[in-house]
XYZ file of N, CA, C and O in Angstrom:
564
model
N 10.284 11.124 -21.087
C 8.990 10.804 -20.132
C 10.269 11.442 -18.613
O 10.936 10.922 -18.072
N 9.189 12.236 -17.811
C 9.774 12.720 -16.522
C 9.210 11.517 -15.379
O 8.416 11.289 -15.454
N 9.908 11.730 -14.323
C 9.285 10.876 -12.983
C 9.618 11.781 -11.790
O 10.575 12.755 -11.906
N 9.218 11.442 -10.796
C 9.224 11.965 -9.515
C 9.448 10.701 -8.275
O 9.174 9.672 -8.360
N 10.282 11.352 -7.483
C 10.421 10.589 -6.145
C 10.067 11.384 -4.984
O 10.395 12.639 -5.110
N 9.432 10.903 -4.091
C 8.923 11.893 -2.810
C 9.641 10.791 -1.522
O 8.896 9.485 -1.514
N 10.194 11.432 -0.614
C 10.358 10.609 0.724
C 9.172 11.291 1.517
O 9.083 12.503 1.539
N 8.663 10.657 2.415
C 7.870 10.952 3.383
C 8.379 10.480 4.569
O 8.385 9.550 5.221
N 8.457 11.672 5.439
C 8.617 11.716 6.760
C 7.351 12.135 7.641
O 6.832 13.130 7.346
N 7.654 11.697 9.020
C 6.130 11.851 9.719
C 6.783 11.871 11.367
O 7.554 11.445 11.625
N 6.466 13.302 11.543
C 6.816 13.481 13.312
C 5.947 13.338 14.164
O 4.471 13.933 13.910
N 6.415 12.540 15.276
C 5.500 12.426 16.026
C 6.177 13.506 17.141
O 7.237 13.821 17.454
N 5.576 13.316 18.417
C 6.315 14.149 19.769
C 7.676 13.392 20.123
O 8.360 14.140 20.624
N 7.886 12.163 19.898
C 9.177 11.412 20.395
C 10.606 11.535 19.090
O 11.406 11.353 19.746
N 9.527 11.124 17.780
C 10.801 10.969 17.177
C 10.029 11.007 15.731
O 9.173 11.374 15.505
N 11.283 11.249 14.497
C 10.620 11.058 13.109
C 10.657 9.922 12.244
O 11.538 9.325 12.563
N 9.916 9.469 11.656
C 9.677 8.087 10.973
C 9.669 8.521 9.538
O 8.976 9.414 8.865
N 10.089 7.681 8.853
C 9.928 7.721 7.074
C 9.185 6.484 6.861
O 8.951 5.386 7.101
N 8.316 6.517 5.890
C 7.142 5.739 5.409
C 8.236 5.146 4.138
O 8.713 5.709 3.004
N 8.020 3.702 3.639
C 8.388 3.005 3.001
C 7.250 2.063 2.128
O 6.339 1.540 3.383
N 7.502 1.419 1.222
C 6.550 1.093 0.433
C 7.109 -0.221 -0.350
O 8.052 0.038 -0.868
N 6.859 -1.320 0.057
C 6.790 -2.679 -0.500
C 6.654 -2.821 -1.880
O 4.625 -2.952 -1.940
N 7.103 -2.599 -2.978
C 6.550 -3.264 -4.218
C 5.784 -4.393 -4.326
O 6.169 -5.471 -3.582
N 4.959 -4.562 -5.170
C 4.243 -6.129 -5.307
C 5.030 -6.998 -6.007
O 5.961 -6.553 -6.358
N 4.728 -8.158 -5.592
C 5.899 -9.265 -6.183
C 6.045 -9.274 -7.466
O 7.037 -9.411 -8.329
N 5.118 -8.713 -8.498
C 5.304 -8.683 -10.009
C 6.342 -7.279 -10.210
O 7.159 -7.730 -11.309
N 6.265 -6.602 -9.237
C 7.453 -5.039 -9.608
C 8.545 -5.644 -8.564
O 9.371 -4.757 -9.127
N 8.593 -6.881 -8.047
C 9.803 -7.009 -7.476
C 10.508 -7.203 -5.890
O 10.852 -7.674 -5.421
N 9.323 -6.504 -5.357
C 9.001 -6.605 -3.752
C 9.768 -6.213 -2.993
O 10.274 -6.643 -1.931
N 10.511 -5.050 -3.559
C 11.511 -4.541 -2.699
C 11.036 -3.196 -2.172
O 9.689 -2.600 -2.448
N 11.783 -2.648 -1.038
C 11.203 -1.472 -0.350
C 11.853 -0.095 -0.881
O 12.718 -0.051 -1.949
N 10.622 0.921 -0.772
C 11.112 2.069 -1.665
C 10.475 3.261 -1.295
O 9.472 3.111 -0.658
N 10.496 4.577 -1.723
C 9.783 5.946 -1.489
C 8.675 5.611 -2.534
O 8.837 4.933 -3.315
N 8.000 6.581 -2.417
C 6.849 6.793 -3.386
C 7.475 7.693 -4.709
O 8.630 8.217 -4.585
N 7.324 6.677 -5.839
C 7.906 7.130 -6.973
C 6.523 7.081 -8.313
O 5.564 6.466 -7.778
N 6.905 7.644 -9.151
C 5.857 7.649 -10.293
C 6.427 8.753 -11.317
O 7.113 9.355 -11.774
N 5.537 8.431 -12.419
C 5.533 9.444 -13.662
C 4.869 10.750 -13.516
O 3.693 10.393 -13.091
N 5.493 11.442 -14.442
C 4.449 12.810 -14.828
C 3.696 12.273 -15.749
O 4.062 12.080 -16.732
N 2.564 13.005 -15.456
C 1.005 12.819 -16.460
C 1.371 13.804 -17.267
O 1.313 14.798 -17.094
N 0.680 13.865 -18.623
C 0.341 15.016 -19.162
C -0.567 16.163 -18.621
O -0.929 17.184 -18.584
N -1.444 15.724 -17.608
C -2.356 16.397 -16.859
C -1.738 17.212 -15.622
O -2.231 18.106 -14.839
N -0.599 16.782 -15.122
C 0.273 17.287 -14.304
C 0.844 18.982 -14.900
O 1.364 19.208 -15.805
N 0.507 20.008 -13.917
C 1.447 21.192 -14.389
C 2.827 21.233 -14.329
O 3.184 22.161 -15.170
N 3.248 20.468 -12.949
C 4.699 20.807 -12.957
C 4.857 19.713 -12.379
O 4.278 18.811 -11.926
N 6.442 19.155 -12.322
C 6.610 18.120 -11.293
C 6.210 17.919 -9.980
O 5.849 17.032 -9.366
N 6.108 18.868 -8.814
C 5.312 19.002 -7.869
C 3.981 18.971 -7.976
O 4.038 17.835 -7.131
N 3.301 19.332 -8.905
C 1.795 18.371 -8.693
C 1.975 17.035 -9.028
O 1.169 16.257 -8.399
N 2.664 16.552 -10.023
C 2.885 15.050 -10.122
C 3.154 14.558 -8.596
O 2.921 13.161 -8.240
N 4.066 15.053 -8.248
C 4.888 14.433 -6.811
C 3.188 14.346 -5.828
O 3.579 13.319 -5.035
N 2.501 15.587 -5.395
C 1.728 15.597 -4.944
C 0.274 13.928 -5.274
O -0.204 13.747 -4.109
N 0.450 13.882 -6.590
C -0.792 13.309 -7.486
C -0.316 11.771 -6.937
O -0.937 10.986 -6.559
N 1.156 11.316 -6.962
C 1.773 10.051 -6.858
C 1.808 9.845 -4.997
O 1.291 8.455 -5.054
N 1.578 10.831 -4.189
C 1.897 10.656 -2.993
C 0.279 10.141 -2.624
O -0.158 9.227 -1.882
N -1.018 10.811 -3.370
C -2.177 10.397 -2.722
C -2.260 9.189 -3.294
O -3.357 8.417 -2.703
N -1.922 9.284 -4.341
C -2.445 7.984 -5.436
C -1.872 6.452 -4.746
O -2.194 5.645 -4.456
N -0.452 6.460 -4.290
C 0.394 5.249 -3.670
C 0.010 5.256 -1.945
O 0.173 4.188 -1.461
N -0.249 6.176 -1.334
C -0.726 6.489 -0.250
C -1.865 6.723 0.362
O -1.804 6.395 2.040
N -2.447 7.433 -0.123
C -3.660 7.792 0.209
C -3.818 9.515 1.216
O -4.522 9.929 1.725
N -2.467 9.585 1.085
C -2.416 10.887 2.250
C -2.340 12.265 0.605
O -1.721 12.154 0.087
N -3.278 12.974 1.553
C -3.093 14.347 0.381
C -2.601 15.459 1.076
O -2.253 15.334 2.146
N -2.513 16.468 0.029
C -1.538 17.485 0.476
C -2.352 18.573 2.080
O -1.456 19.205 2.393
N -3.583 18.045 2.184
C -3.779 18.880 3.306
C -3.504 17.958 4.549
O -3.830 18.738 5.703
N -3.022 17.092 4.618
C -2.216 16.623 5.705
C -0.713 16.919 5.820
O 0.062 16.078 6.956
N -0.247 17.377 4.918
C 1.018 17.749 5.194
C 1.680 18.705 4.023
O 0.987 19.400 3.467
N 2.701 18.851 4.302
C 3.608 19.947 3.277
C 4.874 19.286 2.358
O 5.718 18.262 3.106
N 4.698 19.745 1.190
C 5.856 19.340 0.162
C 6.704 20.048 -0.179
O 6.364 21.381 -0.128
N 7.887 19.765 -0.255
C 8.964 20.498 -0.595
C 9.823 20.221 -1.743
O 10.386 18.824 -1.527
N 10.341 20.877 -2.525
C 11.525 20.390 -3.506
C 12.451 20.089 -2.873
O 13.416 21.043 -1.934
N 13.478 18.986 -3.405
C 14.852 18.798 -2.575
C 15.741 19.738 -3.590
O 17.194 19.647 -3.135
N 15.242 20.167 -4.654
C 16.049 20.842 -5.747
C 17.139 19.553 -6.141
O 18.501 20.414 -6.317
N 16.940 18.745 -6.390
C 17.692 17.505 -7.001
C 16.896 16.950 -7.623
O 15.724 16.526 -7.614
N 17.643 16.712 -8.860
C 16.930 15.678 -10.007
C 18.177 14.712 -10.120
O 19.412 14.875 -9.995
N 17.832 13.347 -10.973
C 19.004 12.414 -11.201
C 18.550 11.815 -12.633
O 17.189 11.848 -12.905
N 19.535 11.419 -13.500
C 19.058 10.999 -14.757
C 19.410 9.141 -14.422
O 20.106 8.987 -13.790
N 18.613 8.153 -15.172
C 18.761 6.906 -15.211
C 18.150 6.512 -16.309
O 17.264 6.962 -17.033
N 18.801 5.064 -16.966
C 18.429 4.286 -17.698
C 17.362 3.278 -17.538
O 17.773 2.459 -16.570
N 16.199 3.280 -17.883
C 15.378 2.102 -17.396
C 15.319 1.217 -18.306
O 16.252 0.825 -18.933
N 14.627 -0.019 -18.147
C 14.596 -1.377 -18.579
C 14.454 -1.364 -20.238
O 14.649 -2.282 -20.867
N 13.837 -0.281 -21.030
C 13.826 0.079 -22.301
C 14.982 0.801 -22.721
O 14.870 1.183 -24.049
N 15.898 0.994 -21.897
C 16.963 2.061 -22.334
C 16.510 3.413 -22.886
O 17.644 4.096 -23.094
N 15.434 4.064 -22.131
C 15.184 5.355 -22.083
C 15.847 6.192 -21.033
O 16.010 5.616 -20.034
N 16.410 6.978 -21.461
C 17.071 7.965 -20.260
C 15.925 8.780 -19.550
O 15.047 9.395 -20.285
N 15.326 8.613 -18.359
C 14.799 9.297 -17.628
C 15.011 10.636 -16.494
O 16.438 10.020 -15.970
N 14.531 11.303 -16.428
C 14.997 12.544 -14.963
C 14.101 11.643 -14.040
O 12.783 12.088 -14.266
N 14.354 12.040 -12.935
C 13.579 11.837 -11.724
C 13.688 13.318 -10.828
O 14.969 13.397 -10.328
N 12.823 13.765 -10.462
C 12.874 15.347 -10.053
C 12.385 14.620 -8.336
O 11.536 13.630 -8.403
N 13.055 15.214 -7.162
C 13.021 14.678 -6.057
C 12.129 15.779 -4.639
O 12.365 16.652 -4.987
N 11.292 14.860 -3.999
C 10.859 15.957 -3.064
C 10.651 15.118 -2.150
O 10.994 14.187 -1.635
N 10.440 15.934 -0.903
C 10.418 15.741 0.393
C 8.585 16.210 0.722
O 8.517 17.090 0.770
N 8.290 15.296 1.735
C 6.743 15.249 2.191
C 6.369 15.289 3.725
O 7.005 14.053 4.147
N 6.426 16.033 4.309
C 6.353 16.180 5.673
C 4.688 15.996 6.474
O 4.263 16.752 5.902
N 4.430 14.954 7.218
C 3.226 14.947 7.940
C 3.362 14.602 9.274
O 4.496 15.054 10.014
N 2.553 14.441 10.130
C 2.730 14.360 11.434
C 1.877 13.078 11.776
O 0.933 12.495 11.465
N 2.260 12.435 12.938
C 1.668 11.565 13.957
C 1.466 10.125 12.685
O 0.644 9.323 13.130
N 2.111 9.968 12.191
C 2.024 8.610 11.335
C 0.954 8.417 10.886
O 0.304 7.016 11.132
N 0.461 9.097 10.014
C -1.131 8.696 9.357
C -1.549 7.407 8.918
O -0.474 7.154 8.381
N -2.803 7.353 8.927
C -3.135 5.570 8.244
C -2.712 5.927 6.888
O -3.066 7.056 6.077
N -2.049 4.982 6.144
C -1.516 5.142 4.774
C -2.499 3.862 4.248
O -3.089 2.832 4.559
N -3.469 3.979 2.843
C -3.814 3.248 2.009
C -2.855 3.094 0.734
O -2.952 4.067 0.203
N -2.751 1.683 0.362
C -1.648 1.705 -0.528
C -2.268 1.041 -1.808
O -3.511 0.506 -1.427
N -1.937 1.359 -2.694
C -2.416 0.499 -4.539
C -2.011 -0.549 -4.570
O -0.338 -0.908 -4.478
N -2.899 -1.440 -4.165
C -2.455 -3.154 -4.333
C -1.723 -3.050 -5.777
O -1.162 -4.282 -6.306
N -2.117 -2.371 -6.848
C -1.628 -2.897 -8.054
C -0.169 -2.316 -8.548
O 0.384 -2.803 -9.125
N 0.406 -1.117 -7.066
C 2.002 -1.289 -6.902
C 2.153 -1.948 -6.129
O 3.813 -2.141 -6.081
N 1.599 -1.947 -4.329
C 2.260 -2.136 -3.394
C 1.821 -3.231 -2.515
O 0.481 -3.506 -2.744
N 2.522 -3.830 -1.976
C 2.098 -4.778 -1.593
C 1.977 -4.922 0.261
O 1.060 -5.722 0.914
N 2.615 -3.375 0.670
C 2.736 -3.207 2.061
C 3.419 -2.034 2.221
O 4.132 -1.735 1.469
N 3.291 -1.325 3.363
C 4.178 0.049 3.761
C 4.544 -0.470 5.500
O 3.919 -1.375 6.275
N 5.262 0.740 5.826
C 5.959 0.639 7.027
C 6.608 1.667 7.376
O 6.867 2.520 6.472
N 6.141 2.291 8.709
C 6.531 3.622 9.186
C 8.177 3.345 9.886
O 7.940 2.363 10.635
N 8.990 3.841 9.606
C 10.432 3.250 10.114
C 11.327 4.397 10.614
O 11.030 5.398 9.931
N 11.565 4.478 12.167
C 12.200 5.592 12.374
C 13.655 5.642 11.789
O 14.204 4.651 11.240
N 13.984 6.894 11.899
C 15.169 7.251 10.991
C 16.644 6.712 11.547
O 17.033 6.356 10.562
N 16.503 6.389 12.704
C 17.943 5.775 12.959
C 17.928 4.425 12.773
O 18.775 3.359 12.910
N 17.041 3.849 12.172
C 16.772 2.101 11.906
C 17.095 2.399 10.073
O 17.037 1.030 9.517
N 17.317 3.579 9.465
C 17.116 3.140 7.957
C 18.518 3.273 7.684
O 19.445 4.141 8.019
N 19.105 2.143 6.632
C 20.198 2.142 6.078
C 20.094 1.823 4.825
O 19.197 1.697 4.085
N 21.251 1.812 4.195
C 21.236 1.577 2.413
C 20.484 0.219 2.251
O 20.086 0.050 1.249
N 20.262 -0.806 2.698
C 20.138 -1.910 2.713
C 18.287 -2.058 3.087
O 17.600 -2.785 2.466
N 17.829 -0.815 3.395
C 16.426 -0.779 3.984
C 15.649 -0.431 2.439
O 14.651 -0.757 2.512
N 16.445 -0.512 1.665
C 15.790 0.669 -0.212
C 16.530 -0.640 -0.694
O 17.239 -1.123 -1.029
N 15.613 -0.472 -2.027
C 15.752 -1.891 -2.937
C 16.769 -1.041 -4.001
O 17.426 -1.893 -4.422
N 16.660 0.361 -4.134
C 17.304 0.612 -5.018
C 18.626 1.813 -4.205
O 17.955 2.497 -3.603
N 19.836 2.046 -4.387
C 20.378 3.288 -4.181
C 20.162 4.581 -4.048
O 20.325 5.380 -3.134
N 19.557 5.233 -5.619
C 19.083 5.866 -5.504
C 17.766 6.401 -4.585
O 17.745 7.638 -4.086
N 16.982 5.425 -4.243
C 15.824 5.766 -2.672
C 16.735 6.297 -1.975
O 15.903 6.922 -0.958
N 17.600 5.538 -1.392
C 18.415 5.372 -0.019
C 19.421 6.983 -0.196
O 19.296 7.948 0.881
N 19.812 7.828 -1.066
C 20.386 8.790 -1.401
C 19.355 9.786 -1.605
O 19.680 10.619 -0.952
N 18.516 9.683 -1.922
C 16.930 10.835 -1.821
C 16.710 10.884 -0.187
O 16.529 12.221 -0.175
N 16.363 9.762 0.344
C 16.313 9.876 1.916
C 17.284 10.943 2.391
O 16.874 11.583 3.340
N 18.771 10.495 2.335
C 19.649 11.158 2.778
C 19.759 12.516 2.363
O 19.604 13.423 3.737
N 19.207 13.069 1.384
C 18.996 14.277 1.333
C 17.750 14.944 1.554
O 17.921 16.309 1.705
N 16.603 14.207 1.941
C 15.631 14.462 2.786
C 16.023 14.953 4.492
O 14.999 15.925 4.387
N 16.781 14.665 4.563
C 17.247 14.696 5.922
C 17.960 16.053 6.186
O 17.964 16.785 7.101
N 18.803 16.519 5.119
C 19.104 17.975 4.630
C 18.485 18.373 5.027
O 18.324 19.942 5.576
N 17.436 18.185 3.859
C 16.113 19.630 3.966
C 15.517 19.527 4.980
O 15.329 20.667 5.384
N 15.120 18.596 5.953
C 14.523 18.295 7.255
C 15.315 19.675 8.187
O 14.711 20.563 8.807
N 16.492 19.709 8.288
C 17.375 20.107 8.925
C 17.581 21.715 8.632
O 17.482 22.688 9.529
N 17.434 21.904 7.297
C 17.163 23.472 7.016
C 15.770 24.125 7.417
O 15.929 24.978 7.611
N 14.680 23.089 7.327
C 13.807 23.616 7.750
C 13.122 23.882 8.930
O 12.476 24.436 9.490
N 14.149 23.258 10.262
C 14.141 23.524 11.654
C 14.417 24.635 12.121
O 15.596 25.707 11.630
């Protein structure tokens, strides 16, 4: 099974923010980027990434642009399956209202980029993908 991870950045007139989602208590209550599985109905991982953004935040692709980070990594899940996670960047403007799914998350926050460090995330891989998204953002400017 393939997975996707999406860093969501939002530009305002003054600075750029990153959206963090807090998993619900059942899932560990840690902060993360948008993550999810590629479903059989998805034609590719970018479609899966856009679907996950919509499902987990309510943000649709008419509110921003998605960019592949051209980066993926492998990890072992709790069932000892080896998964591949493809990573993306979604850019929007003015920190739009987010609607989280209570099935997965309990909270969200927009965080200024200079306030994010490794301890902001529940998993090192999420911070790594965040840093890679900043490199992509620099390429796009």
